[in-house]
Coordinates of C-alpha atoms and ligand atoms in Angstrom, one line a residue:
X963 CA -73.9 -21.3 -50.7
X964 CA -74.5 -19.4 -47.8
X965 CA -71.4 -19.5 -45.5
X966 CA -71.4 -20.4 -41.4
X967 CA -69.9 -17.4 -40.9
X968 CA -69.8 -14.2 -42.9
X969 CA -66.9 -12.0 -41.7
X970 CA -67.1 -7.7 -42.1
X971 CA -64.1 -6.3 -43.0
X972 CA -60.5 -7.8 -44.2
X973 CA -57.6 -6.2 -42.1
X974 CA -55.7 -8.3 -39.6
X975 CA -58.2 -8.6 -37.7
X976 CA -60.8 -9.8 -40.5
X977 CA -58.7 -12.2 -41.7
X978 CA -57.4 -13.7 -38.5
X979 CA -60.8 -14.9 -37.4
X980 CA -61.7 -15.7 -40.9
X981 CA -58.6 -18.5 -40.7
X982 CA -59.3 -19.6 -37.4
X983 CA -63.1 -20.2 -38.3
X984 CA -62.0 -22.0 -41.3
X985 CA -59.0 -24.3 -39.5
X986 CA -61.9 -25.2 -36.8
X987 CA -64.2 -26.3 -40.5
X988 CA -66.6 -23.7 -40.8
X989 CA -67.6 -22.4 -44.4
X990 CA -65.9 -19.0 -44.5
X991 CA -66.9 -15.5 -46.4
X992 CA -65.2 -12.3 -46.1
X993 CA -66.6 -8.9 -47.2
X994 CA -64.0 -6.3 -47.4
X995 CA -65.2 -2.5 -49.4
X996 CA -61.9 -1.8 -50.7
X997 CA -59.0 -4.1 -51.3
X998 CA -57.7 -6.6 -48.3
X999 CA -55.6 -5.2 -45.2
X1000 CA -55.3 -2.1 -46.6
X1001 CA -56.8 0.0 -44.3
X1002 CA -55.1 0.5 -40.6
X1003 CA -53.7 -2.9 -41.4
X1004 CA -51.1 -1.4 -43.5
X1005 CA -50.8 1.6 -41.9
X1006 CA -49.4 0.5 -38.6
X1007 CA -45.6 0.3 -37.3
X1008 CA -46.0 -3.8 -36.4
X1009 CA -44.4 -3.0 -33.1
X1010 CA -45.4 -6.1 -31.1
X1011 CA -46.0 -4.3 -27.5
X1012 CA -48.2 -1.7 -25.6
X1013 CA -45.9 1.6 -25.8
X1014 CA -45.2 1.0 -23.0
X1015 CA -46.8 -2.3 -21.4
X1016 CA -47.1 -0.5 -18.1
X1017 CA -48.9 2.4 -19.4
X1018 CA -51.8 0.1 -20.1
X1019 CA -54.7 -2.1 -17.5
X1020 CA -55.0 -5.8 -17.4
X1021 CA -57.0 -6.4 -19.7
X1022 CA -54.7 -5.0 -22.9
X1023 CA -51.6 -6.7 -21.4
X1024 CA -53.4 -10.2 -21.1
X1025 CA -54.7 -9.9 -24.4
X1026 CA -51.2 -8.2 -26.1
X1027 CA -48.9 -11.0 -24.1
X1028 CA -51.1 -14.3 -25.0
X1029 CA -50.9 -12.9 -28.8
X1030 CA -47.7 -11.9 -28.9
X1031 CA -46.3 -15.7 -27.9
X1032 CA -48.6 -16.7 -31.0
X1033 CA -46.1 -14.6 -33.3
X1034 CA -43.5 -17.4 -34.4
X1035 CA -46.3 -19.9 -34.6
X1036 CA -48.6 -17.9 -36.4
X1037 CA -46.0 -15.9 -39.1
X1038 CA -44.2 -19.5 -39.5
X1039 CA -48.0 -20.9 -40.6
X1040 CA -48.8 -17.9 -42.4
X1041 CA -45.4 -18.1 -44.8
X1042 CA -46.1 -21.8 -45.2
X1043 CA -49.4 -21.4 -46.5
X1044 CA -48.6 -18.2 -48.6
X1045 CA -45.4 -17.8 -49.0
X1046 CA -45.0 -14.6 -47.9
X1047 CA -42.3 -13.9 -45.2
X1048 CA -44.2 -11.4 -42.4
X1049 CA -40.5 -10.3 -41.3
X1050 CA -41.1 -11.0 -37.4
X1051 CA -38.0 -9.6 -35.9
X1052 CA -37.2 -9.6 -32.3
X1053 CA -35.2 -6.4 -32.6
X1054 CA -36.2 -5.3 -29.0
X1055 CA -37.3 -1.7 -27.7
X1056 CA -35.1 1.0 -26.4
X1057 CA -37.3 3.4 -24.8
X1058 CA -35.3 6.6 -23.8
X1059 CA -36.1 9.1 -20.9
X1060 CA -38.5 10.5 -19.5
X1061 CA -39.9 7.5 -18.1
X1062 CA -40.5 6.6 -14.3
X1063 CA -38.0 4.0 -14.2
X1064 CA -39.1 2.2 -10.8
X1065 CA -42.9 2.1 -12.0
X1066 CA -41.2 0.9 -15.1
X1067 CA -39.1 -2.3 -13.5
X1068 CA -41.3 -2.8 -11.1
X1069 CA -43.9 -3.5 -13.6
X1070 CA -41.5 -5.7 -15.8
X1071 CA -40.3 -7.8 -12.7
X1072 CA -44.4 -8.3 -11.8
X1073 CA -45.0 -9.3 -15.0
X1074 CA -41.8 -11.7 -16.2
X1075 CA -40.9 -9.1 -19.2
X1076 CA -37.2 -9.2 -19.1
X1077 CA -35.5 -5.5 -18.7
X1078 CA -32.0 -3.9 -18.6
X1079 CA -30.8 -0.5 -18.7
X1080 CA -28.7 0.9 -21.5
X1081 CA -26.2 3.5 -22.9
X1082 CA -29.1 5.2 -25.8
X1083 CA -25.1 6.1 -27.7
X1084 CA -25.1 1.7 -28.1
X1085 CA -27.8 2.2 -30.9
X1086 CA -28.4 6.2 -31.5
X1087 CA -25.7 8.8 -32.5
X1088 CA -24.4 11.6 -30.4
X1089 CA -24.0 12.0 -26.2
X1090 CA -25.4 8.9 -24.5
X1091 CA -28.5 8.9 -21.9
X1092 CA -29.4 5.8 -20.0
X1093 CA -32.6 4.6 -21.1
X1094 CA -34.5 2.0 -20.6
X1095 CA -33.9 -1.7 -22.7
X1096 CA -36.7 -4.6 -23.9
X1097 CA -34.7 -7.3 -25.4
X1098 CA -38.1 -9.0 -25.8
X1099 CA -40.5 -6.8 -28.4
X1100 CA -40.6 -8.4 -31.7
X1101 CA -41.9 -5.8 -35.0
X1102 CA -43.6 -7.6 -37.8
X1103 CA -43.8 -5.5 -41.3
X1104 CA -47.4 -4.7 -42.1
X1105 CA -47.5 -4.6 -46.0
X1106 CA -45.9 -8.3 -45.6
X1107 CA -48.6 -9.9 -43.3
X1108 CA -51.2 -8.4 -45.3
X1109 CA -49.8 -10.1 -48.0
X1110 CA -49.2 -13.5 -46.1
X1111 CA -53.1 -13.3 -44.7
X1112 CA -54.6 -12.5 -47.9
X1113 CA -53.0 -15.3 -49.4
X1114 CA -53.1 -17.8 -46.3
X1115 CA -57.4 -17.2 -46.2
X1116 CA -57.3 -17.5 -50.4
X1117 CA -55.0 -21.2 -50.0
X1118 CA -57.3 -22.3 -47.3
X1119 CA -60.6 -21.5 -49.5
X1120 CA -62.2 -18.4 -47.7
X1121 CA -64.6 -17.0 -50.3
X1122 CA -63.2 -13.0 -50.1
X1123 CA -65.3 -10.6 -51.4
X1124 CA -63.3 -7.2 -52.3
X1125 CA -64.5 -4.1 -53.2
X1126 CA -67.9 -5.2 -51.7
X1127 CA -69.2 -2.8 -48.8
X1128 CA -71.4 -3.9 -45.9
X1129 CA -74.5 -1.3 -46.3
X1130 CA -76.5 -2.6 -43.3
X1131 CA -77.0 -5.8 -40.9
X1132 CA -80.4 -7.6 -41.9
X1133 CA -81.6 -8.5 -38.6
X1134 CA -85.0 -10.6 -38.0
X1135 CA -86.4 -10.6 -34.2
X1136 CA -82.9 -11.2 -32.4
X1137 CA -80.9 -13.0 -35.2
X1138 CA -78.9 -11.3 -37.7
X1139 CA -79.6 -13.0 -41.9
X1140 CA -76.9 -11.3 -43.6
X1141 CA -75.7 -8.4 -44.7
X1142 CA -77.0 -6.0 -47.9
X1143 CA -74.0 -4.9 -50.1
X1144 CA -73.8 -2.4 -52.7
X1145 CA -73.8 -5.6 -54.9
X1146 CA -77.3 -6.9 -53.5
X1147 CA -77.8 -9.3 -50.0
X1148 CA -75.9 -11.8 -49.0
X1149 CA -77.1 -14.2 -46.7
X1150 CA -74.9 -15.9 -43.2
X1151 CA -75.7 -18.6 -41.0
X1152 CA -73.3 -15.7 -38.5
X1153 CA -72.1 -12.7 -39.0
X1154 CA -69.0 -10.8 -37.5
X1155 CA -67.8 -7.5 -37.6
X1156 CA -64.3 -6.9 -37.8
X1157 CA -64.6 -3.7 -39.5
X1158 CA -61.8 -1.8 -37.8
X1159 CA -62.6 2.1 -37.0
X1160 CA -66.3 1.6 -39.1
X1161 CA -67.4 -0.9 -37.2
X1162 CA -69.5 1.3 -35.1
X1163 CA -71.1 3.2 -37.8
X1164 CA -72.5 0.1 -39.4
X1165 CA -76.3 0.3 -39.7
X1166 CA -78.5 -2.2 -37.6
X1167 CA -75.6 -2.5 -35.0
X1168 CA -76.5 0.0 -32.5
X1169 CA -77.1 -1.0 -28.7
X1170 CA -73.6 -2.9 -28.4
X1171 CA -72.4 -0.7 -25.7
X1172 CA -68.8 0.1 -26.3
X1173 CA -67.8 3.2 -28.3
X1174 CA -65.5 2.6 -31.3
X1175 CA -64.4 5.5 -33.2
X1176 CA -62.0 6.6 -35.7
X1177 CA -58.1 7.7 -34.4
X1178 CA -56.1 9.5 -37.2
X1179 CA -52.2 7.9 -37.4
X1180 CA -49.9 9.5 -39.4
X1181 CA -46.5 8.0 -40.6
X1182 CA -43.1 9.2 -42.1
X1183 CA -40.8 6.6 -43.9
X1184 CA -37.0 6.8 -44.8
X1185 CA -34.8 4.7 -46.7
X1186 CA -31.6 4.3 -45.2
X1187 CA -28.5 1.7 -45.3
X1188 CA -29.5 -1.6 -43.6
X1189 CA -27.3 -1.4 -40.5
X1190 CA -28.2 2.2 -39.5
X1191 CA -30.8 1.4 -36.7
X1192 CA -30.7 -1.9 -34.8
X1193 CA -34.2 -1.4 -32.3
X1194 CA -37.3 0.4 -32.0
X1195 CA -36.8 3.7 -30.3
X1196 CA -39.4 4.8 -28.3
X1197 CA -39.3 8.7 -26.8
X1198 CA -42.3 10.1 -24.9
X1199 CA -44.9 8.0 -26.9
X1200 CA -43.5 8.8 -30.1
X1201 CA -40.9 6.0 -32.5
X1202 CA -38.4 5.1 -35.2
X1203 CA -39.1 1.3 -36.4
X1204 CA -36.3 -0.5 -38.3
X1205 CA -36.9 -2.8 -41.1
X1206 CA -34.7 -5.7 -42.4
X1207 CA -34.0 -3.7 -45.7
X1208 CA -33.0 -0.3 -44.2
X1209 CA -36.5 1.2 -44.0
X1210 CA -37.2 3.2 -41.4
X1211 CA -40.6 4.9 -40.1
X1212 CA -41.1 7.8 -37.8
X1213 CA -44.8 7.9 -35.7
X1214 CA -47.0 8.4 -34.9
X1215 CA -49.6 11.4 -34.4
X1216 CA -52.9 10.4 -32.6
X1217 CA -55.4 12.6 -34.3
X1218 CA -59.3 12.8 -33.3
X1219 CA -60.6 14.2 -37.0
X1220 CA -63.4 11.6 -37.5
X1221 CA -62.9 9.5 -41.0
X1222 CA -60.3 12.1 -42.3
X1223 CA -57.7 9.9 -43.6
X1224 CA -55.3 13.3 -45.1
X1225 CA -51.8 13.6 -44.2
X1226 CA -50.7 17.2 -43.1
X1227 CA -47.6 19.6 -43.3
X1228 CA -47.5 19.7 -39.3
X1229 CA -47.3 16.4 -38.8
X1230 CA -44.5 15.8 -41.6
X1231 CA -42.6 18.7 -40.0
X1232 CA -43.3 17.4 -36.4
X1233 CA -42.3 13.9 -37.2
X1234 CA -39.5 14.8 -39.4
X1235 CA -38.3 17.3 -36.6
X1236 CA -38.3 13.7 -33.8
X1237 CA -36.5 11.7 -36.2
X1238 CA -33.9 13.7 -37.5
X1239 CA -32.9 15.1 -33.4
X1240 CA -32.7 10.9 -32.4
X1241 CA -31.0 10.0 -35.8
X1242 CA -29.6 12.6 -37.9
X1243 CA -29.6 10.4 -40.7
X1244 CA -33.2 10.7 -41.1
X1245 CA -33.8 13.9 -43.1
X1246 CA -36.1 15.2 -46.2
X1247 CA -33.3 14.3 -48.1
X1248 CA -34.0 9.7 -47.7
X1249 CA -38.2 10.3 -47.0
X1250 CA -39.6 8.5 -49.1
X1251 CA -43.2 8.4 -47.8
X1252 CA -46.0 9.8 -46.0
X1253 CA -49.4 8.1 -44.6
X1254 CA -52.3 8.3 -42.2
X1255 CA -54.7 5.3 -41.1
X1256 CA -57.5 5.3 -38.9
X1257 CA -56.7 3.1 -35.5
X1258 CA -60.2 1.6 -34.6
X1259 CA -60.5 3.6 -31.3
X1260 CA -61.9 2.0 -28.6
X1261 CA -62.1 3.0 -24.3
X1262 CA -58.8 1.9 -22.6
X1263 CA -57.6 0.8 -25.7
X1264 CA -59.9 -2.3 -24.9
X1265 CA -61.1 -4.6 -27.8
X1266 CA -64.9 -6.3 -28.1
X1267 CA -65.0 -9.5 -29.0
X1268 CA -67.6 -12.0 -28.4
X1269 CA -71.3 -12.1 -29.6
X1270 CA -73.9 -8.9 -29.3
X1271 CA -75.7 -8.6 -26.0
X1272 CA -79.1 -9.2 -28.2
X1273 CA -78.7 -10.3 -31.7
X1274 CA -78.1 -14.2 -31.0
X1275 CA -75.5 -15.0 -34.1
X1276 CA -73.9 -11.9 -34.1
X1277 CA -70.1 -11.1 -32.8
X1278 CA -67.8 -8.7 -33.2
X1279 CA -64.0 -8.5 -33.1
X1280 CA -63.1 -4.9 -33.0
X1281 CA -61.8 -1.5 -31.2
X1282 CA -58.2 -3.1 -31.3
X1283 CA -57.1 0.7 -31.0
X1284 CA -53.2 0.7 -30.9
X1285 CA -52.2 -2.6 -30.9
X1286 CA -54.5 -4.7 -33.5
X1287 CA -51.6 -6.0 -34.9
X1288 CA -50.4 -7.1 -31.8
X1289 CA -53.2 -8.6 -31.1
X1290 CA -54.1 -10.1 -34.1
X1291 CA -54.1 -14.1 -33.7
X1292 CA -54.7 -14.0 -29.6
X1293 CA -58.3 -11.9 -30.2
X1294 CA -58.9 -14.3 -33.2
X1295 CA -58.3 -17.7 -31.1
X1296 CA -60.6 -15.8 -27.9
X1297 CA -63.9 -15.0 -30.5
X1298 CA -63.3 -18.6 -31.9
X1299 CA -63.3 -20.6 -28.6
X1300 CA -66.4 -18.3 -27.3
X1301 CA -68.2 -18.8 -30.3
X1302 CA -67.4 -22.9 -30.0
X1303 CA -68.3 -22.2 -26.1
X1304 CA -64.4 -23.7 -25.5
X1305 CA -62.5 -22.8 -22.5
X1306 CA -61.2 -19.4 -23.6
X1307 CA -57.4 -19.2 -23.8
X1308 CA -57.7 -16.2 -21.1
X1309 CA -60.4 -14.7 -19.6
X1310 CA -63.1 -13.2 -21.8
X1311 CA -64.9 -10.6 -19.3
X1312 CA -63.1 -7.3 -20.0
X1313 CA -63.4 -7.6 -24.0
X1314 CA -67.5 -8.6 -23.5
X1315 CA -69.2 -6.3 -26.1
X1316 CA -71.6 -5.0 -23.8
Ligands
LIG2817 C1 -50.1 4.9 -37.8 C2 -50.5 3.7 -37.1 C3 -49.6 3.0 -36.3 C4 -49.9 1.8 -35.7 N1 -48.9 1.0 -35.1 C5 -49.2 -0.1 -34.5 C6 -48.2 -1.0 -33.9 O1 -47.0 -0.6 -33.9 N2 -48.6 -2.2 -33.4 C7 -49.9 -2.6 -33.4 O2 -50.2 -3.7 -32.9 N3 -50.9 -1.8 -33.9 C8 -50.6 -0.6 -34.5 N4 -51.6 0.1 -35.1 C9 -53.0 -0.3 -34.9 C10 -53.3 -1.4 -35.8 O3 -52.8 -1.1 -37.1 C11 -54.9 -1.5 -35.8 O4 -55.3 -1.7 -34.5 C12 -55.3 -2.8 -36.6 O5 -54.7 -2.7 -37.9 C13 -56.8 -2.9 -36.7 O6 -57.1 -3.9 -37.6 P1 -58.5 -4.2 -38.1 O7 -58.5 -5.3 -39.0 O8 -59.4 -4.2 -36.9 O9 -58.9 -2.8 -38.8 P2 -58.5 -2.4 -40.3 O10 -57.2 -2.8 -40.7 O11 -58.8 -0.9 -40.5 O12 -59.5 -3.2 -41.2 C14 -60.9 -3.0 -41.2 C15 -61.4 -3.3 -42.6 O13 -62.8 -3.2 -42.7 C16 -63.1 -2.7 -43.9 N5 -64.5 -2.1 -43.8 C17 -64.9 -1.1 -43.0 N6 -66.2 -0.9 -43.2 C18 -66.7 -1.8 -44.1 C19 -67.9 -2.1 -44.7 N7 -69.0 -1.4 -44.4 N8 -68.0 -3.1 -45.6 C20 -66.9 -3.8 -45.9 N9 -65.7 -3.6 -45.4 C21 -65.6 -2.6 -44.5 C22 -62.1 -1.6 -44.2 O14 -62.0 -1.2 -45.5 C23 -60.9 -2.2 -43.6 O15 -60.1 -2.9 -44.6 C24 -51.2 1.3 -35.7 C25 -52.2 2.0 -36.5 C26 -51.8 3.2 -37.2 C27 -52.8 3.9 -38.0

């Protein structure tokens, strides 16, 4: 049967739209070329915020903010239908100095984020510096919500095709068909592209107008006791992320080396260097793992989303950058109103594809 929508690629972002399409009724296929959410998806810290909010324009804070209030709503749905806890945790964000700390408030008080300064010594180790305290940043744990998503679209009947790569758009006049696979064509009443740091290499999608290209991450992660860190630490762009379990990670490195997914000595020794000065805990001795993903890079950090300036039933949902996590369910809920021409939940201009 051929589906209403035929979704290009399954990390958060993938998936997202592929639940909202099928909650709103629509017959629902998703093409993924390795297995789902395994890509930056997994990769990522799950830190629920811009690093730091006022660092970034308009346009990511509108997006970020809407989809972060979706959080409880969404992971509480999500565990229902799969049974797979995401661990949201509103462990708030200590960011330390240097930061500009009236830019900084004055930002927070202009945009309702609730701020407080703190002693770094109430959560790290050693001699105390004041630093800069967001009760409200939530984390959710990336392995876990790919989990819940994969299993949420599979309960709700989305047809997901893994291990099935997207060779090229077929396109007739100004409407897109379907898509060829390395396992022959599959036709789509619509198509979208959601496929993360690829999606601007994908044959017969040139002419969309905004650049997406690949953005190297690499990630350290310790095993520790449960209680040894309490909130994200952030320190000149670089953090430590707590889990429920005692897990910690150290990131990240933002490296431009095109599709190079390889970890690296330097950035093991660099990262293991930041962790272990904040938290002397964190040594060789409890890492336990090392990882890179490719963040879909994008201008400004700024997402497209909404339909191709000339293929007719064609979107895309992608260039998420930094925070695709983050913005998960609120860039889902946007493409899904446009594509039902809806009011949009906030305005659509900045994240236009073209
Ligand atoms: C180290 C690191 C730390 C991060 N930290 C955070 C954070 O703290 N908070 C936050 O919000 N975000 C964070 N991010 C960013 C976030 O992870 C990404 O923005 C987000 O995962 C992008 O999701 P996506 O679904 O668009 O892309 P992806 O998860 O990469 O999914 C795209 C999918 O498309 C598939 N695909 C590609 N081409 C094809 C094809 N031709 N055919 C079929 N399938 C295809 C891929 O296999 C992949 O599974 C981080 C990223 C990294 C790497």
């Amino acid at each position: 049967m051929t589906p209403d929508f035929l979704i290009i690629g399954a990390g958060a972002t993938g998936l997202a739209t592929a639940l909202e399409l099928a909650d709103a009724g629509a017959d629902v296929a998703v093409i993924e070329r390795g297995q789902a959410g395994q890509e930056s998806t997994w990769a990522g810290g799950g830190i629920l915020s811009p690093l730091p909010p006022w660092a970034y324009g308009d346009a990511v804070n509108a997006l970020s903010d809407y989809s972060r209030a979706l959080f409880p709503d969404w992971c509480a749905d999500l565990r229902a239908r799969s049974g797979v806890d995401v661990e949201l945790r509103h462990t708030g964000m200590l960011i330390l100095p240097p930061h500009d700390t009236t830019t900084a408030t004055t930002w927070c008080e202009a945009h309702g984020w609730r701020w407080t300064t703190r002693d770094s010594g109430d959560f790290l180790p050693g001699a105390g510096r004041e630093a800069l305290w967001l009760p409200d940043v939530d984390q959710a744990r990336n392995p876990r919500l790919v989990r819940a998503l994969r299993g949420a679209a599979l309960a709700r009947g989305i047809r997901l095709l893994e291990s099935t790569e997207a060779r090229a758009l077929r396109v007739d006049g100004d409407r897109v068909t379907g898509v060829d696979t390395d396992g022959g064509p599959l036709a789509a009443a619509a198509c979208i592209v959601a496929a993360g740091a690829w999606s601007g290499i994908l044959p017969g999608l040139d002419g969309f107008g905004r650049r997406i290209w690949p953005v190297r991450g690499q990630m350290l992660l310790f095993q520790c006791a449960p209680d040894t860190l309490a909130t994200v630490i952030l320190e000149n762009g670089r953090y430590l992320i707590p889990r429920a379990d005692g897990h910690i990670l150290a990131g990240s490195t933002l490296e431009d080396v095109g599709f190079d997914k390889s970890v690296t000595t330097e950035a093991r020794a660099s990262l293991l260097d930041f962790a272990h000065r904040l938290l002397p805990a964190l040594g060789p001795d409890n890492l336990t793992g090392q990882w890179s993903g490719l963040r879909p890079g994008s201008p400004d950090n700024i997402p497209a989303i909404g339909r191709h300036p000339r293929l007719a039933n064609l979107y895309l949902n992608s260039g998420h950058f930094r925070y695709g996590v983050t913005m998960a369910p609120g860039s889902a809920r946007l493409l899904r109103a446009l594509i039902e021409n809806a009011p949009p939940p906030i305005a659509p201009e900045p994240y236009r594809p073209e």
